[in-house]
Amino acid sequence: MLAIQVPPKPRKCTPHLLPLRINHNGPINNTECYFNPTSQTTSVRSLDAKQEQQPTPVVKEEQRDADITQHAYFRGRHLLSTPILLPENYTGAVMQTTNTPHTSTKTMHHGRTMSASQNDHDEDSEQDGDHVEMDVEVMQTNILASFSEVLVWGHAEAVDDAKDAFVRGVREWIGFAEGMHLEEE
């Protein structure tokens, strides 16, 4: 299990899912040389490759409009973004798990986590000998940043929502989460 440490005011960011593989695992200096998205006020679906519009700097998130498309060039390849907005009651998080284990006062019963008081009550009411108890190791996880949208990039065209596995997966996961937390009447 993970114990999530939430900072008082997490940094805001926008993750980018690029259609390429980068064989590097660490910081780089001056990322604007490699990836510098710009915005254009044209519809993603009606964008013509021969249209000549001057790109403008990326606008702030609260100014973003449905008709604004982000463009970027990475190693000479033209990329177009498709934003995936998270529902209002959801928050995305960039997290980092530490190697510091924390022991918990909770124990596991048949795959459920219970506090010490629930554990005492459950032991009194449990009649069969099929009782499994084990300590739960909890790892510390820190939230580095939060986000409300993810930009999925496609080669020279917007990502097809119906065909892209990442877009479909996120939308299906949100639907599954909604179903899991739906209150029964």
Short mmCIF file of N, CA and C in Angstrom, two decimals:
data_model
loop_
_atom_site.label_atom_id
_atom_site.label_comp_id
_atom_site.label_asym_id
_atom_site.label_seq_id
_atom_site.Cartn_x
_atom_site.Cartn_y
_atom_site.Cartn_z
N MET A 1 0.84 -1.18 0.00
CA MET A 1 0.00 0.00 0.00
C MET A 1 0.88 1.24 0.00
N LEU A 2 0.27 2.34 -0.35
CA LEU A 2 0.98 3.61 -0.40
C LEU A 2 0.35 4.60 0.56
N ALA A 3 1.18 5.35 1.27
CA ALA A 3 0.73 6.48 2.08
C ALA A 3 1.07 7.74 1.30
N ILE A 4 0.07 8.48 0.90
CA ILE A 4 0.28 9.64 0.04
C ILE A 4 0.42 10.90 0.88
N GLN A 5 1.54 11.60 0.70
CA GLN A 5 1.79 12.88 1.36
C GLN A 5 1.38 13.99 0.40
N VAL A 6 0.39 14.77 0.77
CA VAL A 6 -0.09 15.86 -0.07
C VAL A 6 0.52 17.17 0.43
N PRO A 7 1.27 17.89 -0.42
CA PRO A 7 1.82 19.18 0.01
C PRO A 7 0.69 20.21 0.14
N PRO A 8 0.93 21.28 0.89
CA PRO A 8 -0.12 22.28 1.07
C PRO A 8 -0.62 22.87 -0.25
N LYS A 9 0.27 23.14 -1.17
CA LYS A 9 -0.13 23.69 -2.47
C LYS A 9 0.74 23.02 -3.54
N PRO A 10 0.26 21.91 -4.13
CA PRO A 10 1.08 21.24 -5.14
C PRO A 10 1.21 22.09 -6.40
N ARG A 11 2.33 21.92 -7.06
CA ARG A 11 2.60 22.60 -8.33
C ARG A 11 1.60 22.14 -9.38
N LYS A 12 1.23 23.00 -10.31
CA LYS A 12 0.34 22.64 -11.42
C LYS A 12 1.19 22.30 -12.64
N CYS A 13 0.78 21.28 -13.39
CA CYS A 13 1.49 20.90 -14.60
C CYS A 13 0.50 20.33 -15.61
N THR A 14 0.95 20.12 -16.82
CA THR A 14 0.17 19.46 -17.86
C THR A 14 1.03 18.37 -18.46
N PRO A 15 0.72 17.09 -18.19
CA PRO A 15 1.50 16.01 -18.79
C PRO A 15 1.25 15.92 -20.30
N HIS A 16 2.28 15.55 -21.03
CA HIS A 16 2.22 15.38 -22.48
C HIS A 16 2.55 13.93 -22.81
N LEU A 17 1.67 13.26 -23.55
CA LEU A 17 1.93 11.90 -24.01
C LEU A 17 2.33 11.99 -25.48
N LEU A 18 3.61 11.79 -25.75
CA LEU A 18 4.15 11.94 -27.10
C LEU A 18 4.17 10.60 -27.82
N PRO A 19 3.94 10.59 -29.14
CA PRO A 19 3.93 9.34 -29.90
C PRO A 19 5.34 8.93 -30.33
N LEU A 20 6.23 8.88 -29.38
CA LEU A 20 7.61 8.52 -29.69
C LEU A 20 8.27 7.98 -28.44
N ARG A 21 9.43 7.43 -28.64
CA ARG A 21 10.19 6.86 -27.52
C ARG A 21 11.46 7.68 -27.34
N ILE A 22 11.70 8.08 -26.10
CA ILE A 22 12.90 8.83 -25.77
C ILE A 22 13.77 7.95 -24.88
N ASN A 23 14.94 7.62 -25.33
CA ASN A 23 15.84 6.75 -24.57
C ASN A 23 16.71 7.58 -23.64
N HIS A 24 16.07 8.27 -22.71
CA HIS A 24 16.79 9.08 -21.73
C HIS A 24 16.01 9.03 -20.43
N ASN A 25 16.71 8.96 -19.34
CA ASN A 25 16.06 8.87 -18.05
C ASN A 25 16.71 9.86 -17.10
N GLY A 26 16.39 11.12 -17.22
CA GLY A 26 16.96 12.12 -16.34
C GLY A 26 16.68 13.51 -16.83
N PRO A 27 17.15 14.50 -16.11
CA PRO A 27 16.88 15.88 -16.50
C PRO A 27 17.68 16.29 -17.74
N ILE A 28 17.13 17.25 -18.48
CA ILE A 28 17.84 17.84 -19.61
C ILE A 28 17.77 19.36 -19.46
N ASN A 29 18.75 20.03 -19.98
CA ASN A 29 18.78 21.48 -19.93
C ASN A 29 18.09 22.06 -21.15
N ASN A 30 17.41 23.17 -20.97
CA ASN A 30 16.82 23.93 -22.05
C ASN A 30 15.88 23.09 -22.92
N THR A 31 14.79 22.61 -22.32
CA THR A 31 13.84 21.77 -23.05
C THR A 31 13.15 22.50 -24.20
N GLU A 32 13.11 23.84 -24.16
CA GLU A 32 12.46 24.59 -25.23
C GLU A 32 13.13 24.35 -26.58
N CYS A 33 14.40 23.97 -26.58
CA CYS A 33 15.08 23.66 -27.84
C CYS A 33 14.51 22.40 -28.49
N TYR A 34 13.99 21.49 -27.68
CA TYR A 34 13.53 20.20 -28.19
C TYR A 34 12.02 20.13 -28.37
N PHE A 35 11.27 20.75 -27.45
CA PHE A 35 9.82 20.63 -27.48
C PHE A 35 9.22 21.95 -27.00
N ASN A 36 8.65 22.71 -27.92
CA ASN A 36 8.10 24.03 -27.60
C ASN A 36 6.73 24.18 -28.27
N PRO A 37 5.65 23.69 -27.62
CA PRO A 37 4.32 23.77 -28.23
C PRO A 37 3.86 25.21 -28.42
N THR A 38 3.12 25.43 -29.50
CA THR A 38 2.49 26.72 -29.77
C THR A 38 1.01 26.47 -30.03
N SER A 39 0.22 27.51 -29.95
CA SER A 39 -1.23 27.39 -30.14
C SER A 39 -1.67 28.12 -31.39
N GLN A 40 -2.68 27.55 -32.05
CA GLN A 40 -3.32 28.19 -33.19
C GLN A 40 -4.81 28.13 -32.97
N THR A 41 -5.51 29.15 -33.40
CA THR A 41 -6.96 29.18 -33.23
C THR A 41 -7.65 28.65 -34.47
N THR A 42 -7.51 27.35 -34.69
CA THR A 42 -8.22 26.66 -35.77
C THR A 42 -8.74 25.36 -35.21
N SER A 43 -9.77 24.84 -35.83
CA SER A 43 -10.34 23.58 -35.38
C SER A 43 -9.39 22.45 -35.71
N VAL A 44 -9.26 21.51 -34.80
CA VAL A 44 -8.36 20.37 -35.02
C VAL A 44 -8.82 19.55 -36.21
N ARG A 45 -10.11 19.32 -36.33
CA ARG A 45 -10.64 18.45 -37.38
C ARG A 45 -10.52 19.08 -38.77
N SER A 46 -10.57 20.43 -38.84
CA SER A 46 -10.56 21.06 -40.16
C SER A 46 -9.21 21.65 -40.51
N LEU A 47 -8.17 21.32 -39.78
CA LEU A 47 -6.85 21.89 -40.05
C LEU A 47 -6.31 21.33 -41.36
N ASP A 48 -5.92 22.22 -42.26
CA ASP A 48 -5.33 21.84 -43.52
C ASP A 48 -3.82 22.00 -43.39
N ALA A 49 -3.07 21.03 -43.83
CA ALA A 49 -1.61 21.07 -43.70
C ALA A 49 -1.00 22.24 -44.45
N LYS A 50 -1.70 22.76 -45.47
CA LYS A 50 -1.15 23.86 -46.27
C LYS A 50 -1.54 25.24 -45.73
N GLN A 51 -2.39 25.26 -44.69
CA GLN A 51 -2.79 26.54 -44.12
C GLN A 51 -1.57 27.24 -43.55
N GLU A 52 -1.50 28.52 -43.79
CA GLU A 52 -0.37 29.28 -43.27
C GLU A 52 -0.87 30.26 -42.23
N GLN A 53 -0.80 29.85 -40.97
CA GLN A 53 -1.15 30.71 -39.87
C GLN A 53 0.06 30.81 -38.96
N GLN A 54 0.28 31.99 -38.43
CA GLN A 54 1.40 32.18 -37.54
C GLN A 54 1.04 31.61 -36.17
N PRO A 55 1.88 30.72 -35.62
CA PRO A 55 1.60 30.20 -34.29
C PRO A 55 1.77 31.29 -33.24
N THR A 56 1.00 31.16 -32.18
CA THR A 56 1.09 32.09 -31.06
C THR A 56 1.60 31.33 -29.85
N PRO A 57 2.15 32.02 -28.86
CA PRO A 57 2.61 31.31 -27.67
C PRO A 57 1.47 30.56 -27.01
N VAL A 58 1.81 29.53 -26.26
CA VAL A 58 0.81 28.72 -25.58
C VAL A 58 0.06 29.59 -24.58
N VAL A 59 -1.28 29.47 -24.58
CA VAL A 59 -2.10 30.27 -23.68
C VAL A 59 -2.24 29.57 -22.34
N LYS A 60 -2.61 30.32 -21.34
CA LYS A 60 -2.81 29.76 -20.01
C LYS A 60 -4.00 28.81 -20.04
N GLU A 61 -4.04 27.88 -19.09
CA GLU A 61 -5.06 26.84 -19.06
C GLU A 61 -6.47 27.42 -18.97
N GLU A 62 -6.67 28.47 -18.16
CA GLU A 62 -8.00 29.04 -18.02
C GLU A 62 -8.46 29.79 -19.26
N GLN A 63 -7.54 30.16 -20.15
CA GLN A 63 -7.90 30.85 -21.38
C GLN A 63 -8.13 29.87 -22.53
N ARG A 64 -7.87 28.60 -22.32
CA ARG A 64 -7.95 27.62 -23.40
C ARG A 64 -9.38 27.48 -23.90
N ASP A 65 -9.53 27.36 -25.19
CA ASP A 65 -10.82 27.29 -25.84
C ASP A 65 -10.87 26.00 -26.66
N ALA A 66 -12.07 25.56 -27.02
CA ALA A 66 -12.21 24.33 -27.80
C ALA A 66 -11.59 24.45 -29.18
N ASP A 67 -11.48 25.69 -29.71
CA ASP A 67 -10.95 25.89 -31.05
C ASP A 67 -9.43 26.09 -31.06
N ILE A 68 -8.78 26.02 -29.92
CA ILE A 68 -7.34 26.22 -29.87
C ILE A 68 -6.64 24.87 -29.94
N THR A 69 -5.77 24.73 -30.91
CA THR A 69 -5.01 23.50 -31.11
C THR A 69 -3.55 23.78 -30.82
N GLN A 70 -2.92 22.89 -30.09
CA GLN A 70 -1.49 23.05 -29.85
C GLN A 70 -0.71 22.25 -30.88
N HIS A 71 0.34 22.87 -31.39
CA HIS A 71 1.21 22.28 -32.39
C HIS A 71 2.62 22.25 -31.83
N ALA A 72 3.39 21.27 -32.25
CA ALA A 72 4.81 21.23 -31.88
C ALA A 72 5.55 20.46 -32.97
N TYR A 73 6.83 20.71 -33.01
CA TYR A 73 7.71 19.95 -33.90
C TYR A 73 8.76 19.30 -33.02
N PHE A 74 8.92 18.00 -33.19
CA PHE A 74 9.93 17.28 -32.43
C PHE A 74 10.79 16.52 -33.43
N ARG A 75 12.06 16.91 -33.52
CA ARG A 75 13.01 16.32 -34.47
C ARG A 75 12.46 16.33 -35.89
N GLY A 76 11.82 17.45 -36.25
CA GLY A 76 11.32 17.64 -37.61
C GLY A 76 9.95 17.07 -37.87
N ARG A 77 9.33 16.41 -36.91
CA ARG A 77 8.00 15.83 -37.12
C ARG A 77 6.93 16.74 -36.52
N HIS A 78 5.88 16.98 -37.31
CA HIS A 78 4.78 17.84 -36.87
C HIS A 78 3.85 17.04 -35.97
N LEU A 79 3.53 17.59 -34.80
CA LEU A 79 2.65 16.94 -33.84
C LEU A 79 1.47 17.85 -33.53
N LEU A 80 0.28 17.26 -33.36
CA LEU A 80 -0.93 17.99 -32.95
C LEU A 80 -1.44 17.38 -31.65
N SER A 81 -1.93 18.23 -30.74
CA SER A 81 -2.39 17.74 -29.44
C SER A 81 -3.89 17.51 -29.41
N THR A 82 -4.29 16.57 -28.59
CA THR A 82 -5.69 16.34 -28.25
C THR A 82 -5.77 16.38 -26.73
N PRO A 83 -6.49 17.36 -26.17
CA PRO A 83 -6.57 17.43 -24.70
C PRO A 83 -7.58 16.42 -24.16
N ILE A 84 -7.22 15.78 -23.06
CA ILE A 84 -8.14 14.93 -22.32
C ILE A 84 -8.36 15.64 -20.99
N LEU A 85 -9.54 16.20 -20.82
CA LEU A 85 -9.86 16.91 -19.58
C LEU A 85 -10.38 15.92 -18.56
N LEU A 86 -9.88 16.01 -17.34
CA LEU A 86 -10.39 15.18 -16.26
C LEU A 86 -11.70 15.79 -15.76
N PRO A 87 -12.64 14.96 -15.29
CA PRO A 87 -13.87 15.53 -14.73
C PRO A 87 -13.55 16.46 -13.56
N GLU A 88 -14.48 17.36 -13.25
CA GLU A 88 -14.24 18.36 -12.21
C GLU A 88 -13.92 17.76 -10.85
N ASN A 89 -14.49 16.63 -10.51
CA ASN A 89 -14.25 16.04 -9.20
C ASN A 89 -13.03 15.12 -9.17
N TYR A 90 -12.20 15.15 -10.22
CA TYR A 90 -10.99 14.34 -10.29
C TYR A 90 -9.76 15.25 -10.33
N THR A 91 -8.66 14.76 -9.79
CA THR A 91 -7.38 15.46 -9.86
C THR A 91 -6.32 14.45 -10.24
N GLY A 92 -5.54 14.76 -11.25
CA GLY A 92 -4.41 13.93 -11.61
C GLY A 92 -3.22 14.31 -10.73
N ALA A 93 -2.34 13.36 -10.50
CA ALA A 93 -1.18 13.63 -9.64
C ALA A 93 0.07 12.99 -10.21
N VAL A 94 1.17 13.73 -10.14
CA VAL A 94 2.49 13.20 -10.46
C VAL A 94 3.10 12.85 -9.11
N MET A 95 3.39 11.57 -8.91
CA MET A 95 3.85 11.12 -7.59
C MET A 95 5.22 10.45 -7.68
N GLN A 96 5.91 10.46 -6.55
CA GLN A 96 7.20 9.79 -6.45
C GLN A 96 7.17 8.94 -5.18
N THR A 97 7.40 7.64 -5.35
CA THR A 97 7.41 6.74 -4.21
C THR A 97 8.81 6.69 -3.63
N THR A 98 8.90 6.83 -2.33
CA THR A 98 10.19 6.77 -1.65
C THR A 98 10.48 5.33 -1.27
N ASN A 99 11.69 5.06 -0.87
CA ASN A 99 12.08 3.71 -0.44
C ASN A 99 11.91 3.53 1.06
N THR A 100 11.28 4.48 1.72
CA THR A 100 11.10 4.41 3.17
C THR A 100 9.81 3.66 3.49
N PRO A 101 9.92 2.44 4.01
CA PRO A 101 8.70 1.72 4.39
C PRO A 101 8.20 2.21 5.74
N HIS A 102 6.90 2.27 5.88
CA HIS A 102 6.26 2.63 7.15
C HIS A 102 5.36 1.47 7.53
N THR A 103 5.49 0.99 8.77
CA THR A 103 4.61 -0.09 9.20
C THR A 103 3.29 0.51 9.61
N SER A 104 2.24 -0.18 9.31
CA SER A 104 0.90 0.30 9.57
C SER A 104 0.32 -0.42 10.77
N THR A 105 -0.64 0.20 11.43
CA THR A 105 -1.34 -0.46 12.53
C THR A 105 -2.52 -1.27 11.99
N LYS A 106 -2.63 -1.34 10.70
CA LYS A 106 -3.75 -2.06 10.09
C LYS A 106 -3.32 -3.48 9.73
N THR A 107 -4.28 -4.38 9.70
CA THR A 107 -4.02 -5.75 9.29
C THR A 107 -4.98 -6.09 8.15
N MET A 108 -4.64 -7.15 7.42
CA MET A 108 -5.46 -7.56 6.29
C MET A 108 -6.32 -8.76 6.70
N HIS A 109 -7.61 -8.71 6.37
CA HIS A 109 -8.54 -9.81 6.58
C HIS A 109 -9.23 -10.10 5.26
N HIS A 110 -8.96 -11.23 4.69
CA HIS A 110 -9.60 -11.63 3.44
C HIS A 110 -9.48 -10.56 2.36
N GLY A 111 -8.32 -9.90 2.28
CA GLY A 111 -8.10 -8.90 1.26
C GLY A 111 -8.60 -7.51 1.61
N ARG A 112 -9.23 -7.35 2.78
CA ARG A 112 -9.71 -6.03 3.21
C ARG A 112 -8.76 -5.46 4.24
N THR A 113 -8.58 -4.15 4.24
CA THR A 113 -7.76 -3.49 5.24
C THR A 113 -8.66 -3.01 6.37
N MET A 114 -8.28 -3.29 7.62
CA MET A 114 -9.09 -2.89 8.75
C MET A 114 -8.24 -2.20 9.80
N SER A 115 -8.85 -1.25 10.50
CA SER A 115 -8.15 -0.60 11.60
C SER A 115 -8.19 -1.51 12.82
N ALA A 116 -7.50 -1.13 13.87
CA ALA A 116 -7.42 -1.97 15.07
C ALA A 116 -8.80 -2.19 15.68
N SER A 117 -9.67 -1.17 15.75
CA SER A 117 -11.00 -1.33 16.35
C SER A 117 -11.89 -2.23 15.49
N GLN A 118 -11.81 -2.10 14.18
CA GLN A 118 -12.56 -2.98 13.29
C GLN A 118 -12.04 -4.40 13.42
N ASN A 119 -10.73 -4.54 13.61
CA ASN A 119 -10.10 -5.84 13.75
C ASN A 119 -10.64 -6.56 14.98
N ASP A 120 -10.75 -5.86 16.13
CA ASP A 120 -11.26 -6.47 17.35
C ASP A 120 -12.69 -6.93 17.17
N HIS A 121 -13.54 -6.10 16.56
CA HIS A 121 -14.93 -6.44 16.33
C HIS A 121 -15.05 -7.63 15.37
N ASP A 122 -14.23 -7.66 14.33
CA ASP A 122 -14.28 -8.73 13.34
C ASP A 122 -13.84 -10.05 13.94
N GLU A 123 -12.85 -10.03 14.85
CA GLU A 123 -12.38 -11.27 15.48
C GLU A 123 -13.46 -11.86 16.36
N ASP A 124 -14.26 -11.00 17.04
CA ASP A 124 -15.34 -11.49 17.89
C ASP A 124 -16.44 -12.14 17.07
N SER A 125 -16.73 -11.57 15.90
CA SER A 125 -17.83 -12.08 15.09
C SER A 125 -17.42 -13.19 14.13
N GLU A 126 -16.13 -13.41 13.96
CA GLU A 126 -15.66 -14.41 13.00
C GLU A 126 -15.76 -15.80 13.64
N GLN A 127 -16.42 -16.74 12.96
CA GLN A 127 -16.63 -18.05 13.53
C GLN A 127 -15.82 -19.13 12.84
N ASP A 128 -15.52 -18.96 11.57
CA ASP A 128 -14.76 -19.99 10.87
C ASP A 128 -13.27 -19.79 11.09
N GLY A 129 -12.49 -20.82 10.87
CA GLY A 129 -11.04 -20.77 11.09
C GLY A 129 -10.29 -20.29 9.87
N ASP A 130 -10.95 -19.67 8.93
CA ASP A 130 -10.35 -19.21 7.68
C ASP A 130 -9.84 -17.78 7.79
N HIS A 131 -9.33 -17.42 8.94
CA HIS A 131 -8.93 -16.05 9.25
C HIS A 131 -7.46 -15.85 8.89
N VAL A 132 -7.18 -14.90 7.99
CA VAL A 132 -5.81 -14.62 7.58
C VAL A 132 -5.44 -13.24 8.10
N GLU A 133 -4.32 -13.14 8.81
CA GLU A 133 -3.89 -11.86 9.36
C GLU A 133 -2.43 -11.64 8.99
N MET A 134 -2.11 -10.44 8.51
CA MET A 134 -0.73 -10.12 8.20
C MET A 134 -0.52 -8.62 8.32
N ASP A 135 0.71 -8.24 8.62
CA ASP A 135 1.04 -6.83 8.68
C ASP A 135 1.12 -6.27 7.27
N VAL A 136 0.73 -5.02 7.13
CA VAL A 136 0.73 -4.36 5.84
C VAL A 136 1.91 -3.40 5.79
N GLU A 137 2.75 -3.53 4.76
CA GLU A 137 3.86 -2.60 4.58
C GLU A 137 3.38 -1.42 3.75
N VAL A 138 3.60 -0.23 4.27
CA VAL A 138 3.15 0.99 3.61
C VAL A 138 4.37 1.79 3.17
N MET A 139 4.42 2.15 1.89
CA MET A 139 5.51 2.95 1.34
C MET A 139 5.05 4.40 1.23
N GLN A 140 5.96 5.32 1.55
CA GLN A 140 5.67 6.75 1.49
C GLN A 140 5.70 7.24 0.04
N THR A 141 4.68 7.97 -0.38
CA THR A 141 4.59 8.53 -1.73
C THR A 141 4.33 10.03 -1.62
N ASN A 142 5.11 10.83 -2.33
CA ASN A 142 4.97 12.28 -2.31
C ASN A 142 4.34 12.77 -3.60
N ILE A 143 3.40 13.70 -3.50
CA ILE A 143 2.82 14.32 -4.69
C ILE A 143 3.72 15.47 -5.11
N LEU A 144 4.25 15.39 -6.33
CA LEU A 144 5.14 16.42 -6.86
C LEU A 144 4.37 17.53 -7.57
N ALA A 145 3.28 17.16 -8.26
CA ALA A 145 2.49 18.14 -9.01
C ALA A 145 1.09 17.57 -9.24
N SER A 146 0.16 18.44 -9.58
CA SER A 146 -1.19 18.00 -9.91
C SER A 146 -1.58 18.55 -11.28
N PHE A 147 -2.58 17.91 -11.91
CA PHE A 147 -3.02 18.35 -13.23
C PHE A 147 -4.50 18.08 -13.41
N SER A 148 -5.10 18.80 -14.36
CA SER A 148 -6.52 18.63 -14.66
C SER A 148 -6.75 18.19 -16.11
N GLU A 149 -5.67 18.10 -16.89
CA GLU A 149 -5.78 17.62 -18.26
C GLU A 149 -4.46 16.97 -18.67
N VAL A 150 -4.56 16.11 -19.67
CA VAL A 150 -3.40 15.46 -20.28
C VAL A 150 -3.47 15.77 -21.77
N LEU A 151 -2.35 16.13 -22.37
CA LEU A 151 -2.30 16.37 -23.81
C LEU A 151 -1.72 15.13 -24.49
N VAL A 152 -2.51 14.53 -25.37
CA VAL A 152 -2.08 13.37 -26.14
C VAL A 152 -1.75 13.88 -27.54
N TRP A 153 -0.55 13.61 -28.00
CA TRP A 153 -0.06 14.14 -29.28
C TRP A 153 -0.13 13.08 -30.36
N GLY A 154 -0.49 13.51 -31.58
CA GLY A 154 -0.53 12.63 -32.74
C GLY A 154 0.36 13.17 -33.84
N HIS A 155 0.80 12.29 -34.75
CA HIS A 155 1.64 12.68 -35.88
C HIS A 155 0.81 13.40 -36.94
N ALA A 156 1.03 14.71 -37.11
CA ALA A 156 0.44 15.54 -38.16
C ALA A 156 -1.07 15.59 -38.15
N GLU A 157 -1.73 14.98 -37.19
CA GLU A 157 -3.18 15.06 -37.07
C GLU A 157 -3.57 14.80 -35.62
N ALA A 158 -4.79 15.19 -35.30
CA ALA A 158 -5.28 14.97 -33.94
C ALA A 158 -5.47 13.48 -33.71
N VAL A 159 -5.36 13.07 -32.48
CA VAL A 159 -5.53 11.67 -32.11
C VAL A 159 -7.00 11.29 -32.25
N ASP A 160 -7.27 10.14 -32.85
CA ASP A 160 -8.64 9.64 -32.99
C ASP A 160 -9.07 9.06 -31.65
N ASP A 161 -10.06 9.70 -31.02
CA ASP A 161 -10.52 9.28 -29.70
C ASP A 161 -10.99 7.83 -29.66
N ALA A 162 -11.62 7.37 -30.73
CA ALA A 162 -12.17 6.02 -30.75
C ALA A 162 -11.10 4.95 -30.94
N LYS A 163 -9.96 5.29 -31.55
CA LYS A 163 -8.94 4.29 -31.85
C LYS A 163 -7.74 4.32 -30.90
N ASP A 164 -7.45 5.46 -30.30
CA ASP A 164 -6.26 5.57 -29.46
C ASP A 164 -6.47 4.82 -28.14
N ALA A 165 -5.57 3.90 -27.84
CA ALA A 165 -5.69 3.06 -26.64
C ALA A 165 -5.59 3.88 -25.36
N PHE A 166 -4.74 4.89 -25.33
CA PHE A 166 -4.58 5.70 -24.13
C PHE A 166 -5.85 6.50 -23.83
N VAL A 167 -6.40 7.16 -24.85
CA VAL A 167 -7.61 7.97 -24.66
C VAL A 167 -8.77 7.08 -24.24
N ARG A 168 -8.95 5.96 -24.92
CA ARG A 168 -10.03 5.04 -24.55
C ARG A 168 -9.83 4.50 -23.15
N GLY A 169 -8.58 4.16 -22.80
CA GLY A 169 -8.30 3.63 -21.47
C GLY A 169 -8.62 4.61 -20.37
N VAL A 170 -8.25 5.87 -20.54
CA VAL A 170 -8.55 6.89 -19.53
C VAL A 170 -10.05 7.08 -19.39
N ARG A 171 -10.76 7.16 -20.50
CA ARG A 171 -12.21 7.36 -20.44
C ARG A 171 -12.91 6.14 -19.82
N GLU A 172 -12.45 4.93 -20.15
CA GLU A 172 -13.04 3.74 -19.55
C GLU A 172 -12.73 3.67 -18.06
N TRP A 173 -11.52 4.06 -17.66
CA TRP A 173 -11.15 4.04 -16.26
C TRP A 173 -12.01 5.02 -15.46
N ILE A 174 -12.25 6.21 -16.02
CA ILE A 174 -13.09 7.19 -15.34
C ILE A 174 -14.51 6.64 -15.19
N GLY A 175 -15.03 6.00 -16.23
CA GLY A 175 -16.35 5.39 -16.14
C GLY A 175 -16.40 4.28 -15.10
N PHE A 176 -15.34 3.47 -15.04
CA PHE A 176 -15.26 2.40 -14.04
C PHE A 176 -15.21 2.99 -12.63
N ALA A 177 -14.41 4.04 -12.44
CA ALA A 177 -14.30 4.68 -11.12
C ALA A 177 -15.64 5.28 -10.71
N GLU A 178 -16.35 5.88 -11.65
CA GLU A 178 -17.67 6.43 -11.35
C GLU A 178 -18.61 5.32 -10.89
N GLY A 179 -18.58 4.17 -11.58
CA GLY A 179 -19.42 3.05 -11.21
C GLY A 179 -19.08 2.46 -9.85
N MET A 180 -17.79 2.43 -9.51
CA MET A 180 -17.36 1.90 -8.22
C MET A 180 -17.81 2.78 -7.06
N HIS A 181 -17.85 4.08 -7.27
CA HIS A 181 -18.17 5.01 -6.19
C HIS A 181 -19.61 5.51 -6.25
N LEU A 182 -20.42 4.90 -7.10
CA LEU A 182 -21.81 5.27 -7.21
C LEU A 182 -22.55 4.82 -5.96
N GLU A 183 -23.30 5.72 -5.34
CA GLU A 183 -24.03 5.36 -4.14
C GLU A 183 -25.32 4.65 -4.52
N GLU A 184 -25.56 3.52 -3.85
CA GLU A 184 -26.78 2.76 -4.12
C GLU A 184 -27.95 3.43 -3.43
N GLU A 185 -29.12 3.35 -4.07
CA GLU A 185 -30.31 3.99 -3.49
C GLU A 185 -31.08 3.04 -2.65
#
